[in-house]
Amino acid sequence: MAGIELLDLEHAALGWTPTQWQRGLFPVEYRDAFLVQHDGIDTLRVTLSPWHAQGAGPRSIAGRSISAATKVVTFVARSLDRLRGFDRFLALADVLIRAGSDVLCIAVGDPIVRRGLDVTFHNRDYPAHLMSLQPSADKERLWLLGPSSPQVVAEVLGASDLHVAPGRPFPVARSTLEAMARGCVVLASDTEPHHEIITPDQTGLLVEGPDADAMARRALAVLADPAAYRPLGIAAAVLVQERYSQDACLPRLAERFWELAAAGGDRSSLIAKENNGQRTTDNGPKT
Amino acid sequence: VKILFIHDAFPAQFGRLALELTRRHGWKCSFLVQSLSSCPTPTPEMLQALELHQVPLAAEHRSGEGIPWPQIYGHYLDQCRSVFEAIRARPQLRPELVVAHGGRGAPTLFLRELLECPIINYCEYYFATSHRDISYRIDLPPAEPAPFFPRCINAPTLATLVDCDAGYSATHWQKQSFPARFHSKIEVHFDGIDTDLYSPGPAPRSIGERSIPEGTRVVTFVSRGLESIRGFDLFMKAAHRIAQVRTDVVFVVVGGDEIHYGWDKLHTGAPSFKEWVLRQESYDLSRFIFVGRILPEKLTDILRLSDLHIYLTAPFVLSWSVLNAMACGCVVLGSDVPPVREVIRPGENGLIEPLFDVDRLTDTALRVLDDPAAFAPLGHAAHRTIQEYYSLEVCIPPLGEFFERVAAMKR
């Protein structure tokens, strides 16, 4: 933990973090002085898609229409890097494309790695690197859309039969919550941050991260019978609406900020409320 | 137990402690240090019994004449790297316990990559943004950087504190300077005063070339640097008045010209706070003996001659010198601030007056000088206080026990 961040915590009236897992990353001495509240995603814009609501209907992505028989597998990240598990997605896509001629895999995100801490691939084209080692089984059925507009992301997620979030432990991606809000069946790595959001087999599917075979088995099962898994996506959309939408999050956040300001920065009553109330999980780092 | 001590300077807080642990318990004590200290200096015994490894001096990050506060965290990380490199280059240095000091954070942050053993942090002090330490003397503006500087220097301190397995402070007041959330991690163990060296007894009635006639009253003032945080200017004001009332008093001032803490240079515009203070008043300098920085044996001789020892610190880390003076049986007149109150109970083992109240400081000093014998019991009691609570004899065993306890902790 960097000293500068500790200094911030020391001088702040209150720490604010979106998830319990993120709170658990801070030193134990500071964890009690946190408000845990996600800022929410815009569910007026990111809505349950007709494809997921009805299990049928027209689909198109970036001007190209997708047949009803096509099984669409999606991955979304700001950049296609290791932290968000793009390597795992690519390996999975390869298995799925080989297994079924009706599978289309789509990745949205910058191919150039922007994360400075990924010292190996920073500023490099990570997908190109991976595909130079292991060429794709069928480039026609692996779409790399690059950085895309919110509109295209919404189309991708709205058409998805399986959304894959195979990242390493890191704060839950906004795109994962958006996928859930769109009604996607999400297959995520079984990390603490994902566990906090997704209840396995109720609001999504969790797979032990490094076990590529297990992930492929789960993915094939979903693609074999999308209708059977559709309720997971619907439940995910309901969950996001209730707990991770701006409608749910922003009023609570505003209320907490107002309470703190009204108390002249005295966080004690607010913290007491936090600790008695909503906190259902307490995921400190398991060291 | 194999202990590795890490400190910029040697012997500082750890040299004597390590020597005692080696002698009494047969422990093996190694040091990583940047430089040998001149106050106090290492003894030949220490240099013989303890294994010293030198870390290259970290690059200075001071920006010219300015306050180095923006560079402090970078400087700290450089030190962490130097210490890491030094230990990596010495595979024989694989201690069972690390005890590390850092006034601005102990540079232990990267050691977890090399060492499995627990790390103890010497929790010297956590700076405040007002009302104590370098932010206290608002009577000597500009204190403009004061609110920023403490925040910056505390960043490395916090990083170290979070990382360490246990910490200890020399006094309760120092422990209390840290945020309350860390108090459960910090024990209080004083370093220990060498009461063989600092003890009451006869001393030659001369200082340097100058002899002190029998009957002449001696007032002493000791500080590593003669600066405002230790109240040198206030001492001089009181001394000036005392000198006007009594012609039989000589003032012996121990300490260097340099400034270790605070903004004295900004206030005075001069490198020496002492020189600036001396220009503020037409002091009769024939009544003062400035001896500069001296060896501990010389300090003992001076303290043994003292009829009154004046200690006017702002609320800040308690100086060893006041405890040395008490160990020598001096009657101490201290400032009424919490760290001084932790050791001096006024009227029992010393005297206390408000820091800025030169009238009262002067009156109380004159009462003592009128009849030193009447106040001698305070000095005897001060000597007993040190023997009972602050001597090496008393402090080393619990410190050793604390080190053993932490060394046995499973990480």
XYZ file of C-alpha atoms in Angstrom:
698
model
C 0.000 0.000 0.000
C 1.529 3.247 -1.077
C 2.203 5.791 1.621
C 0.536 8.530 -0.354
C -2.750 6.609 -0.392
C -2.429 6.030 3.341
C -1.932 9.742 3.806
C -5.148 10.312 1.858
C -7.013 7.876 4.073
C -5.517 9.426 7.187
C -6.745 12.859 6.240
C -10.077 11.882 4.704
C -13.243 11.956 6.776
C -14.266 8.770 5.041
C -12.925 6.350 2.474
C -15.262 5.461 -0.371
C -14.865 2.338 -2.446
C -17.257 0.626 -4.883
C -17.069 -2.951 -3.591
C -16.288 -4.956 -0.468
C -13.428 -6.667 -2.251
C -11.801 -3.315 -2.955
C -12.311 -2.291 0.647
C -10.524 -5.471 1.691
C -7.433 -4.429 -0.270
C -6.779 -1.602 2.200
C -4.841 -2.167 5.422
C -6.955 -3.622 8.184
C -6.364 -0.484 10.286
C -8.407 1.569 7.813
C -11.170 -0.808 6.739
C -13.704 0.329 9.291
C -13.666 3.863 7.957
C -15.074 3.030 4.552
C -18.314 3.604 2.762
C -18.792 0.722 0.344
C -21.065 1.810 -2.435
C -20.916 1.261 -6.170
C -21.650 4.371 -8.215
C -23.896 2.329 -10.486
C -24.338 1.876 -14.204
C -26.779 3.774 -16.360
C -29.675 1.336 -16.733
C -31.726 3.857 -18.649
C -29.203 3.457 -21.434
C -28.131 -0.123 -20.758
C -31.417 -2.028 -20.683
C -32.520 -5.637 -20.836
C -32.277 -6.510 -24.540
C -35.190 -8.002 -26.513
C -33.009 -10.945 -27.487
C -32.559 -11.829 -23.823
C -36.059 -10.858 -22.720
C -37.812 -12.973 -25.342
C -35.078 -15.323 -26.450
C -35.823 -14.301 -30.004
C -35.816 -11.348 -32.363
C -33.533 -9.625 -34.863
C -29.897 -9.036 -33.924
C -27.329 -6.852 -35.577
C -23.873 -5.684 -34.587
C -22.121 -2.736 -36.191
C -24.354 -2.919 -39.220
C -24.091 -6.663 -39.730
C -27.099 -8.798 -38.979
C -26.704 -11.960 -36.966
C -28.833 -14.978 -37.738
C -30.985 -16.457 -35.006
C -29.066 -19.708 -35.253
C -25.692 -18.078 -34.556
C -24.285 -18.540 -31.085
C -22.643 -15.275 -30.097
C -19.856 -15.312 -27.452
C -18.686 -11.912 -26.260
C -15.811 -10.281 -24.395
C -15.583 -6.580 -23.553
C -12.689 -4.668 -21.980
C -11.125 -1.255 -22.286
C -8.020 -2.942 -23.635
C -7.564 -6.590 -24.533
C -5.043 -7.440 -21.845
C -4.029 -10.199 -19.446
C -5.577 -8.601 -16.380
C -9.047 -8.870 -17.916
C -8.172 -12.362 -19.200
C -8.144 -11.751 -22.942
C -5.701 -14.650 -23.335
C -8.234 -16.931 -21.683
C -11.019 -15.598 -23.885
C -8.986 -16.222 -27.014
C -8.185 -19.805 -25.995
C -11.845 -20.407 -25.201
C -12.950 -18.867 -28.502
C -10.643 -21.240 -30.314
C -12.195 -24.278 -28.620
C -15.747 -23.048 -29.231
C -15.152 -22.175 -32.894
C -13.678 -25.610 -33.509
C -16.555 -27.279 -31.651
C -19.419 -25.627 -33.531
C -19.793 -24.066 -36.964
C -22.520 -21.742 -35.628
C -20.291 -19.991 -33.080
C -19.258 -16.354 -33.489
C -16.821 -14.826 -30.982
C -16.634 -11.066 -30.597
C -14.174 -9.031 -28.562
C -14.550 -5.316 -27.961
C -11.600 -3.267 -26.769
C -8.329 -1.632 -27.681
C -5.808 -4.218 -28.916
C -3.003 -2.032 -27.582
C -2.372 -2.702 -23.900
C -2.772 0.554 -21.996
C -2.050 -0.676 -18.486
C 1.350 0.639 -17.450
C 1.798 -2.084 -14.838
C 1.626 -4.774 -17.523
C 5.299 -4.172 -18.163
C 5.618 -6.998 -20.694
C 2.917 -5.855 -23.080
C 2.454 -2.178 -22.321
C 1.855 -0.300 -25.591
C 1.979 -3.552 -27.539
C -0.716 -5.300 -29.570
C -1.522 -8.207 -27.279
C -4.030 -10.001 -29.574
C -1.486 -9.900 -32.418
C 1.136 -11.352 -30.079
C -1.165 -14.192 -28.976
C -2.270 -14.999 -32.497
C 1.308 -15.106 -33.718
C 1.848 -17.942 -31.233
C -1.443 -19.705 -31.939
C -3.272 -18.679 -35.098
C -7.040 -18.476 -34.822
C -9.081 -21.508 -35.911
C -11.282 -19.320 -38.105
C -10.637 -15.594 -38.378
C -14.024 -15.077 -40.030
C -15.730 -16.102 -36.806
C -13.514 -14.148 -34.441
C -14.349 -10.473 -34.610
C -12.037 -8.020 -32.921
C -14.028 -4.812 -33.052
C -11.398 -2.621 -31.411
C -12.391 0.343 -29.245
C -16.128 0.767 -29.824
C -18.873 3.267 -29.151
C -21.337 2.666 -26.304
C -23.902 1.981 -29.012
C -21.850 -0.882 -30.476
C -21.081 -2.254 -27.011
C -24.810 -2.255 -26.287
C -25.440 -4.136 -29.539
C -22.752 -6.687 -28.774
C -24.051 -7.297 -25.275
C -27.656 -7.288 -26.466
C -26.902 -10.042 -28.979
C -24.697 -12.179 -26.742
C -25.557 -15.776 -25.985
C -22.658 -16.026 -23.588
C -20.632 -13.181 -22.150
C -17.212 -14.189 -20.826
C -15.449 -12.313 -18.006
C -12.327 -14.422 -17.425
C -10.209 -11.741 -15.698
C -7.644 -12.086 -12.924
C -8.648 -10.611 -9.531
C -9.311 -6.930 -10.132
C -12.240 -4.602 -9.462
C -15.296 -5.906 -11.249
C -15.463 -4.443 -14.756
C -18.197 -2.008 -15.635
C -18.661 -4.059 -18.804
C -19.508 -7.132 -16.703
C -22.245 -5.207 -14.912
C -23.467 -3.820 -18.237
C -23.574 -7.333 -19.684
C -25.671 -8.416 -16.722
C -27.942 -5.405 -17.142
C -28.464 -6.331 -20.795
C -29.525 -9.803 -19.639
C -26.441 -11.742 -20.703
C -25.561 -15.110 -19.265
C -22.170 -14.239 -17.783
C -19.455 -16.840 -17.415
C -16.868 -15.333 -15.097
C -13.661 -16.444 -13.432
C -14.218 -17.453 -9.819
C -12.429 -14.495 -8.260
C -13.414 -12.706 -5.069
C -14.595 -9.581 -6.915
C -16.791 -11.700 -9.213
C -18.070 -13.717 -6.267
C -19.233 -10.534 -4.645
C -21.473 -9.685 -7.630
C -22.482 -13.039 -9.077
C -24.269 -15.791 -7.191
C -23.222 -18.947 -9.026
C -25.992 -20.611 -11.018
C -28.449 -17.892 -10.040
C -27.197 -14.670 -11.577
C -24.350 -16.090 -13.647
C -21.728 -18.820 -13.847
C -18.349 -18.894 -12.117
C -15.471 -21.030 -13.273
C -12.163 -21.658 -11.588
C -9.961 -19.206 -13.474
C -6.953 -21.150 -14.705
C -8.916 -24.300 -15.552
C -9.436 -23.799 -19.284
C -11.192 -27.131 -19.698
C -13.768 -26.341 -17.040
C -14.478 -22.992 -18.649
C -14.896 -24.610 -22.081
C -17.250 -27.248 -20.650
C -19.441 -24.571 -19.048
C -19.435 -22.487 -22.228
C -20.350 -25.455 -24.443
C -23.187 -26.356 -22.100
C -24.630 -22.861 -22.337
C -24.323 -22.726 -26.130
C -25.944 -26.161 -26.451
C -29.092 -24.906 -24.759
C -29.237 -21.112 -24.409
C -32.901 -21.167 -23.432
C -32.136 -23.232 -20.354
C -29.684 -20.568 -19.142
C -31.743 -17.542 -20.087
C -33.216 -17.186 -16.561
C -29.678 -16.508 -15.235
C -29.408 -13.491 -17.505
C -32.843 -12.221 -16.527
C -31.938 -12.613 -12.844
C -28.668 -10.788 -13.484
C -30.553 -7.867 -15.039
C -32.874 -7.703 -12.039
C -29.916 -7.802 -9.651
C -28.145 -4.945 -11.426
C -31.340 -2.912 -11.489
C -31.775 -3.414 -7.752
C -28.181 -3.061 -6.535
C -25.850 -1.734 -9.199
C -27.928 0.718 -11.206
C -27.445 4.452 -10.901
C -31.085 4.586 -9.799
C -30.222 2.385 -6.845
C -26.711 3.646 -6.112
C -26.676 7.398 -6.630
C -29.451 8.316 -4.162
C -27.771 6.203 -1.475
C -24.405 7.753 -2.251
C -25.859 11.254 -2.193
C -27.573 10.514 1.108
C -24.330 9.311 2.688
C -22.391 12.311 1.406
C -25.086 14.609 2.728
C -25.072 12.914 6.145
C -21.298 13.265 6.328
C -21.390 16.921 5.337
C -24.188 17.606 7.816
C -22.162 15.905 10.560
C -19.266 18.246 9.807
C -17.165 15.349 8.549
C -17.786 13.181 11.622
C -18.117 9.742 10.139
C -18.995 7.840 13.319
C -22.766 7.567 12.909
C -22.401 6.799 9.240
C -19.900 4.028 9.910
C -22.113 2.547 12.611
C -24.947 2.443 10.092
C -22.706 0.837 7.488
C -21.571 -1.856 9.853
C -25.059 -2.691 11.110
C -26.806 -2.530 7.807
C -26.083 -3.532 4.281
C -22.803 -5.293 4.803
C -23.543 -8.916 3.994
C -20.119 -10.063 2.910
C -16.785 -9.043 4.291
C -14.152 -10.089 1.844
C -10.812 -9.119 3.255
C -7.882 -10.355 1.217
C -7.224 -13.961 2.133
C -3.533 -13.844 2.933
C 18.591 -14.410 18.306
C 20.066 -12.847 15.180
C 18.916 -9.256 14.855
C 19.492 -6.846 12.044
C 19.197 -3.209 13.073
C 18.560 -0.645 10.360
C 19.187 3.024 11.050
C 20.643 5.921 9.058
C 23.147 6.586 11.792
C 25.176 4.581 14.275
C 24.993 4.190 17.255
C 21.905 6.437 17.641
C 19.045 4.557 19.332
C 20.308 1.040 18.666
C 24.071 0.893 19.214
C 24.058 0.724 22.974
C 20.990 -1.485 23.040
C 22.641 -3.981 20.689
C 25.824 -3.977 22.739
C 23.812 -4.852 25.838
C 21.857 -7.589 24.041
C 25.146 -9.045 22.832
C 26.733 -8.908 26.276
C 23.771 -10.028 28.329
C 22.070 -12.516 26.048
C 24.772 -13.476 23.570
C 22.615 -12.318 20.670
C 24.178 -11.619 17.325
C 23.504 -8.041 16.291
C 24.241 -6.677 12.836
C 23.659 -3.199 11.527
C 22.883 -1.592 8.237
C 23.850 2.055 8.547
C 24.541 4.977 6.277
C 26.978 6.827 8.465
C 28.643 6.919 11.846
C 27.125 9.501 14.094
C 28.878 12.284 15.926
C 26.238 12.695 18.631
C 26.768 10.413 20.432
C 29.790 8.797 18.828
C 30.249 5.022 18.602
C 32.440 3.531 21.315
C 35.335 1.181 20.470
C 33.450 -1.616 22.245
C 30.447 -1.161 19.979
C 32.610 -1.179 16.898
C 34.275 -4.360 18.099
C 31.221 -6.316 19.242
C 28.758 -5.357 16.540
C 28.820 -6.143 12.848
C 28.380 -3.004 10.766
C 27.436 -2.948 7.111
C 27.398 0.306 5.277
C 24.592 1.241 2.926
C 25.507 3.882 0.374
C 24.145 7.287 1.271
C 20.851 7.799 -0.484
C 20.866 10.704 -2.898
C 19.749 13.901 -1.236
C 16.463 15.123 -2.561
C 16.603 18.556 -1.061
C 15.696 21.229 -3.517
C 18.225 23.977 -2.927
C 17.316 26.167 0.016
C 13.661 25.182 -0.063
C 11.712 22.802 2.085
C 12.144 19.303 0.653
C 8.610 18.183 1.346
C 7.586 17.234 -2.192
C 10.635 14.981 -2.554
C 10.299 13.104 0.709
C 8.418 10.068 -0.528
C 10.791 9.558 -3.444
C 13.742 9.841 -1.106
C 12.168 7.233 1.146
C 11.686 4.792 -1.737
C 15.321 5.322 -2.756
C 16.346 4.398 0.776
C 14.119 1.317 0.655
C 15.851 0.274 -2.533
C 19.340 0.880 -1.080
C 18.517 -1.292 1.910
C 17.040 -3.980 -0.327
C 20.153 -3.995 -2.536
C 22.448 -4.089 0.478
C 20.746 -7.150 1.913
C 20.486 -8.900 -1.419
C 24.224 -8.424 -1.880
C 24.915 -10.000 1.533
C 23.447 -13.496 1.619
C 25.081 -14.023 5.026
C 22.720 -11.415 6.478
C 19.627 -13.483 7.116
C 18.357 -12.339 10.517
C 15.567 -13.749 12.643
C 14.330 -10.248 13.361
C 14.696 -6.823 11.797
C 14.477 -3.734 13.998
C 14.327 -0.610 11.888
C 14.217 3.085 12.614
C 13.202 5.920 10.389
C 12.333 9.413 11.457
C 10.662 9.639 8.089
C 9.737 5.987 7.734
C 11.993 2.972 8.215
C 13.249 1.863 4.786
C 11.994 -1.713 5.093
C 9.264 -1.701 2.468
C 10.952 -4.087 0.019
C 12.519 -6.453 2.553
C 9.621 -8.874 2.456
C 10.950 -9.990 -0.921
C 14.174 -11.186 0.712
C 13.484 -11.932 4.351
C 10.936 -14.149 6.021
C 11.479 -12.760 9.505
C 9.260 -10.322 11.405
C 10.015 -6.605 11.216
C 9.826 -4.226 14.157
C 9.447 -0.541 13.488
C 10.877 1.999 15.927
C 7.935 4.397 16.048
C 9.716 7.590 16.867
C 7.161 10.187 15.983
C 4.153 11.113 13.836
C 4.116 14.783 12.919
C 1.090 16.965 13.561
C -0.321 19.726 11.409
C -0.639 22.059 14.387
C -0.169 22.439 18.145
C 2.982 20.386 18.494
C 6.465 19.729 17.087
C 7.585 21.822 14.100
C 4.169 23.478 13.870
C 4.203 24.715 17.475
C 6.293 27.898 17.378
C 3.772 30.083 15.586
C 5.420 32.967 17.425
C 8.287 32.616 14.944
C 6.652 32.938 11.521
C 6.665 32.020 8.724
C 5.152 28.678 9.568
C 3.529 28.757 6.149
C 4.745 25.332 5.008
C 3.824 23.846 8.369
C 0.480 22.336 7.372
C 1.953 20.682 4.269
C 5.241 19.387 5.553
C 3.914 17.065 8.269
C 1.451 15.512 5.886
C 4.232 14.738 3.443
C 6.701 13.338 5.924
C 4.066 11.121 7.453
C 3.479 9.222 4.201
C 6.552 6.995 4.578
C 5.832 6.628 8.285
C 2.369 5.251 7.524
C 3.657 2.913 4.828
C 6.185 1.469 7.284
C 3.680 1.220 10.079
C 1.167 -0.708 7.999
C 3.877 -3.055 6.791
C 5.620 -3.834 10.090
C 4.739 -6.703 12.417
C 5.079 -4.661 15.593
C 6.267 -1.267 16.667
C 7.603 0.448 19.743
C 7.921 4.029 20.899
C 10.309 5.354 23.512
C 7.637 7.182 25.485
C 3.872 7.116 25.857
C 3.599 10.603 24.434
C 5.455 9.539 21.279
C 3.140 6.553 20.893
C 0.139 8.843 21.307
C 1.405 10.996 18.440
C 0.426 8.198 16.043
C -3.116 7.747 14.729
C -5.212 5.834 17.254
C -5.886 3.020 14.814
C -2.244 1.963 15.174
C -1.965 2.128 18.960
C -2.650 -1.568 19.430
C 0.405 -2.286 17.283
C 2.800 -0.068 19.258
C 4.363 -0.902 22.632
C 6.243 1.586 24.789
C 9.860 0.755 25.615
C 12.404 3.412 26.477
C 15.864 2.987 24.939
C 17.718 3.146 28.257
C 20.066 5.698 29.770
C 23.606 4.638 30.550
C 23.640 5.304 34.294
C 27.279 4.243 34.615
C 28.159 7.165 32.395
C 25.490 9.610 33.534
C 25.548 9.633 37.324
C 26.033 12.147 40.116
C 29.585 12.690 41.326
C 32.526 15.013 41.529
C 33.742 16.841 38.449
C 36.596 19.200 37.712
C 35.439 22.807 38.230
C 36.525 23.903 34.835
C 35.179 23.913 31.329
C 37.824 23.946 28.672
C 40.311 26.634 29.624
C 37.904 28.329 31.924
C 37.778 27.496 35.610
C 34.544 27.763 37.529
C 35.200 29.188 41.001
C 33.684 27.448 44.006
C 30.404 29.217 44.761
C 29.710 30.215 41.187
C 26.294 28.968 40.171
C 26.192 26.922 36.975
C 23.117 26.867 34.755
C 23.169 24.326 31.929
C 21.306 24.062 28.643
C 21.784 21.132 26.252
C 20.401 20.504 22.801
C 21.836 18.696 19.748
C 21.169 21.843 17.754
C 20.472 25.263 19.265
C 17.076 25.867 17.715
C 13.600 27.095 18.437
C 11.863 23.754 18.814
C 14.089 23.151 21.839
C 13.511 26.689 23.099
C 17.033 28.044 22.792
C 15.751 31.590 22.264
C 13.508 31.378 25.314
C 16.375 30.035 27.386
C 18.500 33.000 26.348
C 15.762 35.446 27.364
C 15.480 33.858 30.804
C 19.266 33.645 31.133
C 19.611 37.334 30.306
C 17.277 38.256 33.176
C 18.926 35.836 35.573
C 22.324 37.307 34.702
C 21.041 40.786 35.481
C 19.851 39.716 38.938
C 22.771 37.499 39.944
C 26.372 38.211 39.109
C 27.572 34.797 40.290
C 25.939 32.708 37.545
C 27.603 31.219 34.498
C 25.583 29.626 31.697
C 26.996 26.589 29.958
C 25.375 25.876 26.624
C 25.962 22.565 24.868
C 24.894 22.064 21.274
C 25.718 22.681 17.654
C 24.867 25.588 15.405
C 22.879 23.499 12.989
C 19.096 23.336 12.763
C 17.553 19.885 12.711
C 13.861 20.644 12.803
C 11.448 23.292 11.694
C 11.573 26.603 9.946
C 14.166 28.609 11.867
C 16.098 29.360 8.694
C 12.991 30.768 7.035
C 12.256 32.964 9.998
C 15.749 34.279 10.543
C 17.022 34.216 6.981
C 20.286 32.889 8.402
C 21.762 29.403 8.649
C 22.397 29.676 12.403
C 19.488 30.232 14.732
C 21.974 30.716 17.558
C 23.672 33.647 15.833
C 20.293 35.204 15.131
C 19.205 34.851 18.760
C 22.433 36.409 20.000
C 21.777 39.454 17.825
C 18.341 40.059 19.362
C 19.633 41.326 22.696
C 22.827 42.788 24.119
C 23.764 39.675 26.032
C 26.758 39.767 28.333
C 28.520 36.948 26.528
C 31.229 36.807 29.212
C 28.618 35.004 31.287
C 28.009 32.281 28.682
C 30.173 29.355 27.707
C 29.196 27.822 24.385
C 30.960 24.499 24.178
C 29.433 23.269 20.908
C 28.947 19.548 20.518
C 30.921 17.404 22.922
C 31.620 13.805 23.886
C 29.317 12.108 26.405
C 32.058 12.018 29.099
C 32.428 15.788 28.844
C 28.681 16.167 29.060
C 28.657 14.223 32.308
C 31.299 16.547 33.781
C 29.231 19.591 32.822
C 25.965 18.174 34.126
C 27.668 17.275 37.434
C 28.580 20.940 37.857
C 25.051 22.092 37.128
C 23.020 23.853 39.805
C 20.094 24.145 37.451
C 19.427 22.454 34.132
C 16.965 24.250 31.886
C 15.038 22.248 29.284
C 12.549 24.252 27.213
C 11.363 21.957 24.484
C 8.187 22.465 22.481
C 5.906 19.411 22.540
C 8.191 17.032 20.682
C 10.219 13.847 21.140
C 11.793 14.010 24.586
C 15.535 14.671 24.391
C 17.987 12.210 25.851
C 19.781 15.209 27.324
C 17.043 15.933 29.862
C 17.167 12.330 31.026
C 20.973 12.460 31.133
C 20.694 15.562 33.305
C 18.241 13.856 35.629
C 20.508 10.797 35.770
C 23.317 13.096 36.926
C 21.060 14.349 39.692
C 20.447 17.791 38.213
C 17.576 19.973 39.313
C 15.709 20.320 36.025
C 13.449 23.217 35.133
C 11.402 22.022 32.179
C 8.694 23.430 29.961
C 5.119 22.551 30.799
C 4.397 20.308 27.819
C 3.066 16.741 27.824
C 6.285 14.891 26.925
C 8.105 16.663 29.785
C 5.253 15.960 32.177
C 5.625 12.291 31.362
C 8.953 12.221 33.231
C 8.910 15.263 35.511
C 6.410 15.566 38.332
C 6.835 19.189 39.401
C 7.945 19.603 43.001
C 8.914 15.924 43.234
C 11.696 15.235 40.739
C 11.988 18.560 38.982
C 10.267 21.837 38.183
C 7.941 22.839 35.377
C 6.859 26.253 34.113
C 4.981 27.403 31.007
C 7.213 27.406 27.945
C 6.577 30.982 26.877
C 6.377 32.526 30.361
C 9.854 34.006 30.674
C 8.857 35.789 33.916
C 7.961 32.585 35.660
C 10.887 30.701 34.206
C 13.184 33.430 35.510
C 11.573 33.576 38.966
C 11.702 29.826 39.416
C 15.289 29.655 38.207
C 16.265 32.409 40.655
C 14.616 30.596 43.563
C 16.733 27.538 42.803
C 19.915 29.594 42.420
C 19.224 31.418 45.697
C 19.390 28.180 47.606
C 20.548 25.177 45.552
C 20.754 22.988 48.639
C 17.052 23.446 49.304
C 16.248 22.079 45.857
C 18.814 19.270 45.873
C 16.172 16.668 46.874
C 14.507 17.229 43.491
C 17.766 16.248 41.829
C 18.108 13.167 44.018
C 14.568 12.176 43.092
C 15.311 12.790 39.405
C 18.296 10.460 39.671
C 16.047 7.796 41.231
C 13.432 8.252 38.486
C 16.038 7.449 35.865
C 17.392 4.491 37.831
C 13.937 3.057 38.373
C 12.319 3.667 34.988
C 14.752 4.836 32.336
C 18.109 3.157 32.920
C 19.608 0.540 30.635
C 19.373 -1.860 33.595
C 15.620 -1.441 33.696
C 14.867 -0.968 30.010
C 16.947 -3.668 28.324
C 15.252 -6.793 29.763
C 11.725 -5.925 28.629
C 13.041 -4.758 25.257
C 14.874 -8.063 24.831
C 11.729 -9.915 25.840
C 9.714 -7.865 23.333
C 12.197 -8.658 20.553
C 12.082 -12.375 21.392
C 8.305 -12.335 21.414
C 8.091 -10.721 18.000
C 10.894 -12.861 16.548
C 8.843 -15.928 17.498
C 5.769 -14.621 15.669
C 4.784 -16.654 12.644
C 4.403 -14.609 9.556
